[in-house]
XYZ file of C-alpha atoms in Angstrom:
150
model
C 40.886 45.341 -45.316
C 43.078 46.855 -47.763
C 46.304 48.792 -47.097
C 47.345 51.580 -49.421
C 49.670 54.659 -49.842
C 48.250 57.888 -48.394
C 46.937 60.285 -51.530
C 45.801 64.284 -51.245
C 42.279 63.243 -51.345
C 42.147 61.131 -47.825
C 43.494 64.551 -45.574
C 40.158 65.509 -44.867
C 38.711 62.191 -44.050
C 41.679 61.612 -41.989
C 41.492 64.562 -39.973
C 37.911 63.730 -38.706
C 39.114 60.448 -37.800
C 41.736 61.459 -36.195
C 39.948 63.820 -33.984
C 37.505 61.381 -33.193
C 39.383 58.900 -32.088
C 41.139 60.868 -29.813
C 37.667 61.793 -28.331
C 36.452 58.453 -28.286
C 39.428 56.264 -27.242
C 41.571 58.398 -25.486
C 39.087 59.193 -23.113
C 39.582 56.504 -20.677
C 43.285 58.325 -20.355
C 42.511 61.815 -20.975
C 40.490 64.952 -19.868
C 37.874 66.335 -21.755
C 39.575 69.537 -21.499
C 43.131 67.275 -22.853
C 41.057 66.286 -25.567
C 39.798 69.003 -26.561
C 43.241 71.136 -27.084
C 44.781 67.960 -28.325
C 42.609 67.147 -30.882
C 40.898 70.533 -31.523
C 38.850 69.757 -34.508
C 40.032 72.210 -36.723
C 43.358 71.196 -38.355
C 45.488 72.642 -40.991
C 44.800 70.584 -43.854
C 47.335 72.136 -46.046
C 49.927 71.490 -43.349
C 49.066 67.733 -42.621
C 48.467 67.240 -46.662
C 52.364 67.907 -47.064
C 53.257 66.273 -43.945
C 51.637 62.881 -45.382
C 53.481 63.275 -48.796
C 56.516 64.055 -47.148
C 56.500 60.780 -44.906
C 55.638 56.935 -46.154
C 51.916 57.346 -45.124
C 49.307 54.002 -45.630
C 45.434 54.442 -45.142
C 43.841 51.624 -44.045
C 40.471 50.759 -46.341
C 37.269 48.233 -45.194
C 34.254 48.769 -48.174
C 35.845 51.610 -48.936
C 35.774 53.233 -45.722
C 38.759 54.727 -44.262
C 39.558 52.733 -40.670
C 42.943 54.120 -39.905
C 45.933 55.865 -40.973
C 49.594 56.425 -40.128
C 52.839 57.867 -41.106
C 56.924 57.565 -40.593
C 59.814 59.784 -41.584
C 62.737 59.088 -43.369
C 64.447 59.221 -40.067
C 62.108 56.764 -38.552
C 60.343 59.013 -36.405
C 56.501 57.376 -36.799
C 54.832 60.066 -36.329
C 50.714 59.602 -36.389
C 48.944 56.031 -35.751
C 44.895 55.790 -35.401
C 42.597 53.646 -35.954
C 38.637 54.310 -36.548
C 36.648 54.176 -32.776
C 34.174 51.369 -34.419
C 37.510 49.421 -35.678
C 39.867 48.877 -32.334
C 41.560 45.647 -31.792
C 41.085 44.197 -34.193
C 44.841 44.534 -35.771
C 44.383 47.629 -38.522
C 47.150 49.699 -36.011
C 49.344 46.443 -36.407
C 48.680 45.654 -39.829
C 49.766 49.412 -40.832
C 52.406 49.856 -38.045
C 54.684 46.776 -39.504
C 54.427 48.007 -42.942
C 55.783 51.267 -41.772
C 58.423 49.396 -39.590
C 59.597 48.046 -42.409
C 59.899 51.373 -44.492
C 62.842 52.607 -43.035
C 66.375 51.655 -41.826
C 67.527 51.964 -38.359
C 65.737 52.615 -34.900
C 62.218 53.859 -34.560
C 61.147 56.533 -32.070
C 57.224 57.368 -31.268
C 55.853 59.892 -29.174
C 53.152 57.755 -27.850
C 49.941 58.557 -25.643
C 48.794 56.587 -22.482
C 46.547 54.997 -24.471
C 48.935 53.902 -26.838
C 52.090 52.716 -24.940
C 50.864 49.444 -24.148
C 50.069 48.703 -28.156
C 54.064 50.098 -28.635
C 54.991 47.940 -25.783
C 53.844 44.658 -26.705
C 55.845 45.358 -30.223
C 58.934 45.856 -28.674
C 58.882 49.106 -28.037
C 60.857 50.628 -24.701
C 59.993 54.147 -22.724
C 62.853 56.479 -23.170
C 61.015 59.045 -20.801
C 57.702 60.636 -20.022
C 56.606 63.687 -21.296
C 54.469 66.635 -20.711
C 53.406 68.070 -23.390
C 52.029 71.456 -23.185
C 48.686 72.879 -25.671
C 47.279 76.189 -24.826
C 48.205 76.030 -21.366
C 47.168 72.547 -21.224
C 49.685 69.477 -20.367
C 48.966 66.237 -21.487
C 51.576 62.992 -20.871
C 53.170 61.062 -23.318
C 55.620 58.614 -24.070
C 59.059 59.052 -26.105
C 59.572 55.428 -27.006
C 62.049 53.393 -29.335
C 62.285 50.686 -30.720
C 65.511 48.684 -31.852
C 65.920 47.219 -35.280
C 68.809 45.061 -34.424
């Protein structure tokens, strides 16, 4: 596996992962109908394409097949963290997460799903408070969680 900075070309390729991880491993956390206004399949690649250049962004690479993504602000707000449904545990979200730990100064904060929080957890990560987060008339819980760099 091979860790590299985010460029233009990946958006597309990460948008389909994206929204099928979030149909395949959220699942166990998540209804269909969650899913589906969460992850909707059609994304504003534009939109996410500036969001990636505007944050330290890494794409994760096995024989040249994107297996995950993720991205942090200046601010050290880590925005997006997924990893391929074939490629789970077996530490791609770690591998990229302390690389983008290690991008910025000061605390980190992560809006985090149910599936996610234990992952967040077990790196040190504390709940500041559950969410609801509402999509189209659709609520789906999350976690607002920090993490310390002391």
């Amino acid at each position: 596996m091979v860790i590299r900075e985010y460029k233009p070309l990946d958006c597309e390729v990460l948008a389909g992962l994206f929204y099928n991880t979030v149909h395949r491993v959220n699942i166990k956390d998540y209804t269909k109908e969650q899913l589906d206004v969460w992850a909707t399949g059609s994304v504003d690649l534009e939109k996410w394409n500036q969001s990636f250049e505007e944050h330290y962004s890494l794409v994760a690479i096995d024989n040249e097949v994107i297996i995950g993504f993720g991205d942090i602000n200046k601010a050290g707000y880590l925005d997006r963290l997924f990893v391929h449904s074939e490629y789970q545990r077996k530490g791609i979200a770690t591998a990229i997460c302390s690389q983008l730990e290690h991008a910025v100064q000061g605390n980190i904060v992560t809006h985090a799903s149910i599936t996610a929080r234990p992952f967040f957890e077990k790196r040190g990560y504390r709940i500041i408070r559950e969410q609801q987060v509402e999509r189209q008339g659709v609520f789906l819980t999350n976690f607002i969680m920090e993490k310390s760099k002391v």
